[in-house]
Each structure stands twice: as structure tokens, then as C-alpha cells.
XYZ file of C-alpha atoms in Angstrom:
468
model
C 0.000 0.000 0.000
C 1.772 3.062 -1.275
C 1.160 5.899 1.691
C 3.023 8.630 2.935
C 4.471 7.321 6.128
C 5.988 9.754 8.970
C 7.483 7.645 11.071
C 10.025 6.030 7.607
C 12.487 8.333 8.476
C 12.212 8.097 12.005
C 12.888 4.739 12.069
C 16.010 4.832 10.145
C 17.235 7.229 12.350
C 15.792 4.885 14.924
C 18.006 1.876 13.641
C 21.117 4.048 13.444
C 23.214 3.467 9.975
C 26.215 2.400 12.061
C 24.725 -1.442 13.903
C 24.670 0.164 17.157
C 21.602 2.496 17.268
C 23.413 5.664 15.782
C 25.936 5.606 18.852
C 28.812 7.083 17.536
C 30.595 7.377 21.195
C 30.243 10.782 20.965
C 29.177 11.566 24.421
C 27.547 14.603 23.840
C 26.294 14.483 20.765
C 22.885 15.521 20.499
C 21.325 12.475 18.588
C 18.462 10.090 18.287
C 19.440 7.043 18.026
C 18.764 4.120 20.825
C 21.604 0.920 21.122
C 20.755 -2.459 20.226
C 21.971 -4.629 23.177
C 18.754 -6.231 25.090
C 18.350 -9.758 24.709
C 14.799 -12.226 25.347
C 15.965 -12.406 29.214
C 16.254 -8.480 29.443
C 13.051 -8.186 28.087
C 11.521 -10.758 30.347
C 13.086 -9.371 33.383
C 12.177 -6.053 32.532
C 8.155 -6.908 32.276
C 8.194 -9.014 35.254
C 10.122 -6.338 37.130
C 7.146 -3.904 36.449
C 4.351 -6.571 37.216
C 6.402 -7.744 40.535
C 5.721 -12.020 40.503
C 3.995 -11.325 44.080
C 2.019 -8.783 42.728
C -1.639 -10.398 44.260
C 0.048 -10.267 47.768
C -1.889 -6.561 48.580
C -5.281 -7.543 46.555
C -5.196 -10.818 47.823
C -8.201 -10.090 50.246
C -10.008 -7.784 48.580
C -10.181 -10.432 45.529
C -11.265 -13.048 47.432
C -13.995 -10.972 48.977
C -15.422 -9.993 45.824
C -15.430 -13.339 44.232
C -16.823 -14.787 47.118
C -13.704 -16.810 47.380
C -12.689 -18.142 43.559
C -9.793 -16.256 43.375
C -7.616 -18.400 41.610
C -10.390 -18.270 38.921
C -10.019 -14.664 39.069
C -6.715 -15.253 38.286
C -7.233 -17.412 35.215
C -9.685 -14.980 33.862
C -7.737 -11.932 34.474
C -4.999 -13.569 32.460
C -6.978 -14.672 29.393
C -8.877 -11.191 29.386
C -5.387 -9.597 29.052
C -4.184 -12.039 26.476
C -5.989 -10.192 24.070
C -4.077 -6.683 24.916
C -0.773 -8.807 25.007
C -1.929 -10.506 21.365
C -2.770 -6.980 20.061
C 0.694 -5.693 21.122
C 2.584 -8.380 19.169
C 0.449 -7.959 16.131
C 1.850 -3.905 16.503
C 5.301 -4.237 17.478
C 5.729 -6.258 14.081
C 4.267 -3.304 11.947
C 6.378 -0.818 14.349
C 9.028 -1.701 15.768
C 9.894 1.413 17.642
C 10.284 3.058 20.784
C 7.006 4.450 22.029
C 5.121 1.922 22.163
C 0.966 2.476 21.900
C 1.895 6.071 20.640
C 3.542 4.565 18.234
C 1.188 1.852 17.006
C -1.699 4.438 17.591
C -0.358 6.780 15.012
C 0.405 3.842 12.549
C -2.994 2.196 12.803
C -5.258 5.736 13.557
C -3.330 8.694 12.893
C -1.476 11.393 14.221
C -4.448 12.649 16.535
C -4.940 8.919 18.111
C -1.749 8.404 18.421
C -0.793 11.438 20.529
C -4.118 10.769 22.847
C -2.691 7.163 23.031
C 0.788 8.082 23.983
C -0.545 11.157 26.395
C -2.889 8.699 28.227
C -0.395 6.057 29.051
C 1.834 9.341 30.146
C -0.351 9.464 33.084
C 0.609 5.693 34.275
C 3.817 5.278 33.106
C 4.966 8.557 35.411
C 2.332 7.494 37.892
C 2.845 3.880 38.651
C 6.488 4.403 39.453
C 5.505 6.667 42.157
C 3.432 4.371 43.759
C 5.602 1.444 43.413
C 8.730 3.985 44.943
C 5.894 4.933 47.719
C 5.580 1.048 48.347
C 9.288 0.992 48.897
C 9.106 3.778 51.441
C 6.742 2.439 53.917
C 8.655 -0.573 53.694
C 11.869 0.687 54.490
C 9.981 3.278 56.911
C 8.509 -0.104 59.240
C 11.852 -1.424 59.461
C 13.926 1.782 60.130
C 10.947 4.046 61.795
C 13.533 6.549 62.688
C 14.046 7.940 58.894
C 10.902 9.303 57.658
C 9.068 7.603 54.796
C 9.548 10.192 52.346
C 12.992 10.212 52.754
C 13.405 6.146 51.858
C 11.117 7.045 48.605
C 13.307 10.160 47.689
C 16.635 7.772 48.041
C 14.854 5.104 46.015
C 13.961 7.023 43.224
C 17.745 8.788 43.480
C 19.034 5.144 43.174
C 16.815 3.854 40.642
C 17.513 6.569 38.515
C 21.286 6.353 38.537
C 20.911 2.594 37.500
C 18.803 3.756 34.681
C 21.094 6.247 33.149
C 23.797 4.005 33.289
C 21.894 1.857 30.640
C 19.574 -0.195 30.167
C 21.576 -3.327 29.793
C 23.441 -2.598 33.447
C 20.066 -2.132 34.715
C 18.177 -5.279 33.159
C 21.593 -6.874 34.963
C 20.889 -5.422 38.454
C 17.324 -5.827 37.451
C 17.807 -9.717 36.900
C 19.367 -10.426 40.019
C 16.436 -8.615 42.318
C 13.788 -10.728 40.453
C 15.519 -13.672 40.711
C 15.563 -13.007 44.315
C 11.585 -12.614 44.368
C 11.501 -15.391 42.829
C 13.217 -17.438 45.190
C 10.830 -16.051 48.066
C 8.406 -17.066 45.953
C 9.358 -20.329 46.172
C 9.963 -20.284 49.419
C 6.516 -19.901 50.024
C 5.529 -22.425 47.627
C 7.258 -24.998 49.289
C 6.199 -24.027 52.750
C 2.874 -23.710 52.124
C 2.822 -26.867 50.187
C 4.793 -28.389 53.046
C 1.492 -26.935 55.913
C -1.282 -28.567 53.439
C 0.303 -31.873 53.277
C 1.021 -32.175 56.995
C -2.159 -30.207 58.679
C -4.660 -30.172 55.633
C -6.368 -27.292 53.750
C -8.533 -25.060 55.788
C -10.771 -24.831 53.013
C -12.116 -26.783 49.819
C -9.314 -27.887 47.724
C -11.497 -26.855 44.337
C -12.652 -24.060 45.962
C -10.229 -21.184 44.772
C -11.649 -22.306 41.152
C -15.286 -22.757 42.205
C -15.554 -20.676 45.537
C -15.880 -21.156 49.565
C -19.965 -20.075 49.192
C -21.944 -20.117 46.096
C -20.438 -19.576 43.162
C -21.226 -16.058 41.061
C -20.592 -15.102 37.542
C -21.096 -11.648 38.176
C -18.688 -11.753 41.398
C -15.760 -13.519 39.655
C -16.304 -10.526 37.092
C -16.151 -7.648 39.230
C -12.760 -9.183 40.854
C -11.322 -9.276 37.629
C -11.567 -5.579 36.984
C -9.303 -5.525 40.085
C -7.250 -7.928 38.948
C -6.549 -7.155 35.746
C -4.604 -4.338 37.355
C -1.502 -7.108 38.730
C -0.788 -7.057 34.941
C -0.071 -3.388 34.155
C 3.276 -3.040 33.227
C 3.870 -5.963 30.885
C 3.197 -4.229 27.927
C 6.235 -1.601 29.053
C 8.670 -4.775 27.269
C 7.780 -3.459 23.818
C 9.083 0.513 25.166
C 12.623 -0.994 24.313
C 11.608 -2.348 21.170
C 14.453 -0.288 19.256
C 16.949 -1.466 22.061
C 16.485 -5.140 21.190
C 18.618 -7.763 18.967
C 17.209 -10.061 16.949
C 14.117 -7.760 15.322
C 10.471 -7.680 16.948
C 9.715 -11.339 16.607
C 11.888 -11.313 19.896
C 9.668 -8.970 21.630
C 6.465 -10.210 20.697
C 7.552 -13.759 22.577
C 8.691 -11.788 25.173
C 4.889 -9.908 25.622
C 3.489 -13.653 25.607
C 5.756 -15.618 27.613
C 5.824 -12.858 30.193
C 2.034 -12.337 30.487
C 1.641 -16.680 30.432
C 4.752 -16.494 33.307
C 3.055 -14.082 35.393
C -0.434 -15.772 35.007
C 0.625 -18.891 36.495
C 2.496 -17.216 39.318
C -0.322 -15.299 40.552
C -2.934 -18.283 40.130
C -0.470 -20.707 41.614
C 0.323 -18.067 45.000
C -3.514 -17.121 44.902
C -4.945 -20.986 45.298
C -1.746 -22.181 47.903
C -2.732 -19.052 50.257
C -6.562 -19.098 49.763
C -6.177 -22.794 51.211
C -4.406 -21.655 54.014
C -7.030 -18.746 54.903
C -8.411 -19.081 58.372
C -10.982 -16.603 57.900
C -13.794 -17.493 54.973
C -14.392 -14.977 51.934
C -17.386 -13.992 53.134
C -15.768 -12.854 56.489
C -13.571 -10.878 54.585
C -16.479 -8.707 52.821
C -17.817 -8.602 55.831
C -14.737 -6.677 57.294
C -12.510 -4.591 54.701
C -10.531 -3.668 57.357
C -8.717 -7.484 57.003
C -8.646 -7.472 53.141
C -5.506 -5.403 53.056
C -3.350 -7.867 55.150
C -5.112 -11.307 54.663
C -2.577 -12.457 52.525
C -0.144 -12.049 55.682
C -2.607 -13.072 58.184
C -2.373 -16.498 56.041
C 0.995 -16.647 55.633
C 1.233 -16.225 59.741
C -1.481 -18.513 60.869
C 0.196 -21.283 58.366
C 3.266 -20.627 58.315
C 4.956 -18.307 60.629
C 6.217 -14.745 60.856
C 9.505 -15.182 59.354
C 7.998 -15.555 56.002
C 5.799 -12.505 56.296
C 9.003 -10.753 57.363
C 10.747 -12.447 53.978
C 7.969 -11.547 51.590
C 7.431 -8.165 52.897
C 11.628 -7.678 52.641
C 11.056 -8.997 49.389
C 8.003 -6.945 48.560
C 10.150 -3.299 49.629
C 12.661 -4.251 47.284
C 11.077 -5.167 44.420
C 8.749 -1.955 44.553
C 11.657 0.060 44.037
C 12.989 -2.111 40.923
C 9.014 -2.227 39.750
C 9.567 1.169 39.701
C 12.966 1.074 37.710
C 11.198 -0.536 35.020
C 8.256 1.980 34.587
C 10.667 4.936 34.541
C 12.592 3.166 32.028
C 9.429 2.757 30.296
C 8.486 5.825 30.625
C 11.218 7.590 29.610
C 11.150 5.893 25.824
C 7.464 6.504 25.936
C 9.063 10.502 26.416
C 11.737 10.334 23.869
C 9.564 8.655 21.417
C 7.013 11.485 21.619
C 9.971 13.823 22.223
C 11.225 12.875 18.662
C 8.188 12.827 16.732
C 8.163 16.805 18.296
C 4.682 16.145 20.271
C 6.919 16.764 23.195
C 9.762 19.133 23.419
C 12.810 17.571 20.945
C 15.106 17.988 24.023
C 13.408 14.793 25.025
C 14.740 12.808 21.937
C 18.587 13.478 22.655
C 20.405 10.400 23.843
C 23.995 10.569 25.520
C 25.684 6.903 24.722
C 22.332 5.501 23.462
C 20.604 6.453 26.697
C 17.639 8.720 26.365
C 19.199 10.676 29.581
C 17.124 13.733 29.059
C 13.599 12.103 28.945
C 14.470 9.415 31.724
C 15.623 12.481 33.851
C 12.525 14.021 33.321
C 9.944 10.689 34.119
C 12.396 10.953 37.103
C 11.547 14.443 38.126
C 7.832 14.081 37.968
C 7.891 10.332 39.662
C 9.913 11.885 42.208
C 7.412 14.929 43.175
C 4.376 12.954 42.875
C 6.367 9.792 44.946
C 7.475 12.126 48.200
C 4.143 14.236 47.806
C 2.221 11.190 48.317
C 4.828 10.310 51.236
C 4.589 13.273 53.254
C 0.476 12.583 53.367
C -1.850 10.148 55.421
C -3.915 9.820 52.677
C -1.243 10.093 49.444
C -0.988 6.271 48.604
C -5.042 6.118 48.401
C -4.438 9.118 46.211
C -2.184 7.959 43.503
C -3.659 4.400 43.517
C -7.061 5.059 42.936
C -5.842 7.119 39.626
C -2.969 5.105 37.908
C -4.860 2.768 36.171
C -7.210 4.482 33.427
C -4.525 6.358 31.653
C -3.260 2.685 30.457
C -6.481 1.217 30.032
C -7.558 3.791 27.729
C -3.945 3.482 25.954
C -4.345 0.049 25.221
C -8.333 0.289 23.953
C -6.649 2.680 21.408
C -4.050 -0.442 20.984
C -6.916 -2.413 19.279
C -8.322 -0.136 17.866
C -5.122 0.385 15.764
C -4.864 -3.412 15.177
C -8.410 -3.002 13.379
C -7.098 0.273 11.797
C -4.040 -0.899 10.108
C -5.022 -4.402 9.024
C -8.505 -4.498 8.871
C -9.894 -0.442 7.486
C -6.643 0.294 6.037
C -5.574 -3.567 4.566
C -2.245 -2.056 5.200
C -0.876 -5.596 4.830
C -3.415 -7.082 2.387
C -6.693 -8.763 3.335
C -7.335 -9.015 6.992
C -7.400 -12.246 8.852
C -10.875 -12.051 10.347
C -9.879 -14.125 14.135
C -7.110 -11.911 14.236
C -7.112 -8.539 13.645
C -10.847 -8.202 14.035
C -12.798 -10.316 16.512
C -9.436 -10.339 19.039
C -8.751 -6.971 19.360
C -12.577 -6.097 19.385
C -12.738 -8.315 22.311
C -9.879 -6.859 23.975
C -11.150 -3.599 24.090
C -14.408 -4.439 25.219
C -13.100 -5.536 28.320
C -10.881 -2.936 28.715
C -14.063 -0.658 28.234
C -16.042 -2.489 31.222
C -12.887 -2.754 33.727
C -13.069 1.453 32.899
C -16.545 1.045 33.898
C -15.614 -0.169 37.062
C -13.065 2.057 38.116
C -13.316 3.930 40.984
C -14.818 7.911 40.155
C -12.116 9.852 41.650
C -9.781 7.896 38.556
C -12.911 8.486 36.020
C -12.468 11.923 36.741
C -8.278 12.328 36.773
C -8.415 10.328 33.214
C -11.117 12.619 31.708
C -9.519 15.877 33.012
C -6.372 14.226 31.763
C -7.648 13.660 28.373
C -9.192 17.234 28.182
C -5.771 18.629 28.687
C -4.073 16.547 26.306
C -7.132 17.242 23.476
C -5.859 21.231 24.322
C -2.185 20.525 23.609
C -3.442 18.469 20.912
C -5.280 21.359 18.829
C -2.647 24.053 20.412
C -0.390 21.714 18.002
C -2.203 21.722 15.083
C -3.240 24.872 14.909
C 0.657 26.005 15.373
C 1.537 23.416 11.816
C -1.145 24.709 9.821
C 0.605 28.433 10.412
């Protein structure tokens, strides 16, 4: 299909004429090009990093109360429901493989408009969900040194972070690779013991009955606990922000979106079921008290098990925050530079020092970093920023399929469309991206539409300045 295409040029400028990126060494030079030198691992690591693999720990009660106790189900659900998003990513990634991400795929698929509303809404998470994965990390650090404020750990996390992430991105999938292989190991840790309780003591409820319920089963419960959970997954889709960073060509990261989203599913319904059997206190308790949702998971752990693994896992849980949060700046600052290049953000944003987008990653620092110790310094900041981070990306990502129907199916971009594919799938996908919106809570309805009326201004401000 013979069509004017913006983004040509970018992307040999992208690719760099020299193997490397466009790296010429030069320090200083004020260039765009991003070095090749992430493998399938660093891409893995990177997504998992931003998910965390004990992600259910803090929704672990509220799911079950809501599902009326199926949460493995939940789980399973959850997992397929974001399949589609994951699916409609690798479809994307192979039509544009750049840095950017849904801006990118938005502008392919929809146009320049789209595309910029695409890449300003996930703006909102990918600065946003850093600072509450760094605020995490404070209140962590704060319960096991109370004499140093919380703010103070956050501020020091994001200082740290950040120096790992302008020293690349391969040093920091490195550093990155040995913190999740040490959640991993917890993880196991708690596989084993809780495995080790059931078979000596028993299950304190119905083996079947994470899949099925502890009550009476309910369509419409399991359903409204997946719009919660569907939340453990953000961050997955951050693997195809390094797209132009990658060897081997965008095959690579489209396994990488899969495998990551399948690895994380079966974490999260295997950690789910092993603790819901070990739950003294039945689901419907749980609705009955909130107040117990937040900690259940703990509460289990403790009854079953013992303190020293809640002490483990929440050790575990303060230090992966702050890597979670590596990730999404390093996600975030691509998402930056992409936009940065294509001039719907300052250009400054689109230098790179070394093949390190050091201007835009110091910038998704800056504004993770005010947001992070704001929220700190007040009672109620961590109800704050998580009741908002989550509809910026789940209105990114209904944009996602719509550009998978846009390029392939209105457009034919690549010749007829295959029906399964890049109709009924991504159709699907957004649809239940549409009801989890829905379901969000108004305060985040609000933030995402006052968001989106800002970034419609800055939108026609644009426009009106090109057509001068």
C-alpha cells in the first residue's frame, strides 16, 4: 500500500546506519538514536520487574472478597482477558518496531491525533505507577527503620533507581535480573512451605474451591474481581518501550509480551490458590470486614506458616517496589523520547547521551519523584495515587486495538485481513478494557477525563501552530 508514512524516516534514524543504534561514542552528541543490546531475558526481566511475581500479595483479600472466594479463577480470567491486549501488542510491534510503544502503534494504525491521545494517556501511568511502586518501597523501608521518615526512603529510592537507569539499560536489566531472581526465590519459598502446611495439617478450606468458591459460586462476582485484577498485569506491555533497544528484530519482543504475560499468570494463580487454602478466615468474612482485606494475605501466611515468612515476603516486597519502579521509569522515559522525537513533546526529550535517552528518563524521574514524596509526606497520598494510575493505560491500550483493526482491517495495510485476528481479538480486547473502565473507581474516572481534556488542548494548540 503506497502511503506517505511519517514515522520512515524516524525509524532509520531509529536503527542508526552504524549497527549500534546511531551511537557514535560521541558523548555529547545531540542524537536520536537508541543501542541495540537487550536480549529475550532483558526483556523478560524487565516486564516481570514492572508486574512484581507477588504482585496479588496486597489484593489478595479484597479479591477473594469480591469473588466470594474463587480467586484463583479470578486469576485465570484476568490472564486470558489480558491475552488479548498482550496478542494486540505483538500484532503492533511487528508493523512498528519502535520506541514508544501504543503512541507509536496508535499513530500507525489511527493517525497522528490517536496516536498522541494514546501516547498522552499512558503518560499518566507510566509517570504514575512508578511513584506508587517507589511509595511502596518507602513504607517498607519506613517499618523497618521508623527513625528515617518515609519520604525520605522514597526520595533515596527514586535517586538510586535513577542512577541505574542512566547508566543503561543493559546494566540495569543486569541489576534488574538479580532482584527478580531473588523474588523469585521467596516465591518459592513460600511455595514450598505452604505446600509443606497442606500436606502435613490439611487445607482449611475446599481444595477446588479457589476455582469454584468457599460459598456459592457467582458469575457476576468472579467478574467484578477481575476488573481488580486485571490491574496485577499493568506493566507488561512496558517490554515493547525498548523495542528499538532489542537484537534479533520484533519477533523477539512479541515472545517476550506472551511468555511474560503466560509467566506471570501462572504465578499469581499458583500463589492465589496455595494461600486461599491456608485462609483461616472465609471470603465472606472478609467482605464482611474490609478492614482485614488489606493484610489477609499475611494473616495467612502467619497462621500457616509463621512470621519469618511474612518478614521475607514483605523484605522482598520493599525491594522489588523500588525495581518495579525502575522498570516503569525506564518505560516511561522511551514513551518521552519517542514522543519527544516525533516533536509532540519538546525535541530535548529525543537526545540520547551513549544511546541512553538521559534527558527524557531524567525528566519521568523528576515528575515520579514529586508525585512519589508528595504522596509520602500525606496520610492519605498512597489512596491518592492508587485510585488514579490505572485508566490512563487502560484507555492506551483500547486505542491499541483499535489500531490493530485500523491498520489491518480499514486500512488492509498488509493485504486482506485475517478475520480471528485482527478483528474479533482486538474487538474483544477492548471491550473488556471498556467495562474494567466502567468499574473504576470515580475519583480515577475523573483524573483520566480531566487528563484527556488537557491533552485534546495541547493536541489542537499543536495543530493549529503546523497549519501556520
Amino acid at each position: 500500500m503506497a502511503e506517505t508514512d511519517p514515522m520512515a524516516e524516524e525509524s532509520q534514524v531509529a536503527a542508526g546506519g552504524n549497527g549500534d543504534g546511531g551511537d557514535d561514542g560521541g558523548g555529547g552528541t545531540d542524537h536520536t538514536g537508541l543501542r541495540r543490546n537487550l536480549g529475550f531475558r532483558d526483556l523478560v526481566v524487565y516486564g516481570l520487574l514492572f508486574i512484581a511475581p507477588m504482585a496479588p500479595v496486597g489484593v489478595f483479600g479484597t479479591l477473594d472478597a469480591k469473588s466470594h472466594g474463587a480467586v484463583a479463577l479470578v486469576y485465570v480470567v484476568a490472564t486470558v482477558a489480558m491475552a488479548f491486549t498482550a496478542f494486540s501488542y505483538a500484532q503492533m510491534v511487528r508493523v512498528a518496531p519502535q520506541a514508544g510503544s501504543v503512541f507509536t502503534y496508535a499513530r500507525k494504525g489511527l493517525g497522528e491525533g490517536p496516536g498522541f491521545v494514546a501516547g498522552w494517556m499512558a503518560m499518566l501511568d507510566y509517570l504514575l505507577i512508578p511513584a506508587v511502586a517507589y511509595l511502596f518501597a518507602g513504607i517498607a523501608m519506613e517499618a523497618l527503620v521508623p527513625a528515617v521518615d518515609r519520604w525520605v526512603w522514597t526520595g533515596i529510592a527514586v535517586v538510586l533507581t535513577t542512577l541505574l537507569n542512566l547508566w543503561g539499560v543493559r546494566a540495569a536489566a543486569r541489576v534488574g535480573f538479580a532482584v527478580l531472581a531473588t523474588e523469585i526465590a521467596v516465591l518459592l519459598v513460600f511455595v514450598v512451605s505452604a505446600v509443606v502446611v497442606l500436606v502435613r495439617d490439611g487445607a482449611r478450606r475446599d481444595w477446588w474451591s479457589p476455582l469454584v468458591g468457599d460459598a456459592s459460586f457467582s458469575l457476576a462476582a468472579v467478574l467484578g474481581a477481575v476488573s481488580v485484577a486485571v490491574l496485577s498485569y499493568l506493566g507488561f506491555d512496558a517490554i515493547a518501550s525498548f523495542a528499538e533497544e532489542v537484537t534479533g528484530g520484533s519477533a523477539k519482543v512479541a515472545r517476550a509480551l506472551l511468555f511474560c504475560l503466560a509467566l506471570a499468570g501462572v504465578l499469581f494463580v499458583a500463589q492465589t490458590w496455595l494461600v486461599a487454602l491456608l485462609e483461616p478466615v472465609s471470603s465472606a468474612e472478609l467482605a464482611a470486614d474490609p478492614g482485614k482485606q488489606g493484610s489477609a494475605f499475611y494473616d495467612a501466611v502467619d497462621a500457616s506458616v509463621g512470621d519469618w515468612l511474612h518478614d521475607l515476603v514483605a523484605a522482598s516486597k520493599a525491594i522489588g517496589a523500588a525495581f518495579a519502579a525502575l522498570a516503569g521509569q525506564a518505560a516511561g522515559g522511551r514513551l518521552l523520547f519517542a514522543m519527544g522525537r516525533d516533536r509532540r513533546l519538546p525535541h530535548l526529550l529525543a537526545r540520547t547521551d551513549g544511546g541512553v535517552p538521559r534527558v527524557a528518563l531524567l525528566v519521568s524521574a523528576t515528575v515520579t519523584m514529586v508525585a512519589a514524596v508528595w504522596a509520602a509526606r500525606r496520610d492519605d497520598g498512597l489512596d491518592h495515587l492508587v485510585s488514579v494510575v490505572d485508566v490512563g493505560a487502560l484507555t492506551a491500550f483500547v486505542l491499541l486495538h483499535a489500531s490493530v483493526v485500523g491498520w489491518f482491517a480499514v486500512r488492509r495495510a498488509e493485504g486482506p485481513p485475517h478475520v480471528l485476528k485482527h478483528v474479533v481479538a482486538p474487538v474483544v480486547g477492548a471491550a473488556i478494557l471498556l467495562a474494567v473502565i466502567v468499574e473504576a473507581s470515580v475519583e480515577a474516572q475523573v483524573v483520566g477525563v480531566v487528563w484527556l481534556g488537557v491533552g485534546l488542548v495541547v493536541l489542537a494548540v499543536q495543530g493549529a501552530s503546523r497549519t501556520r
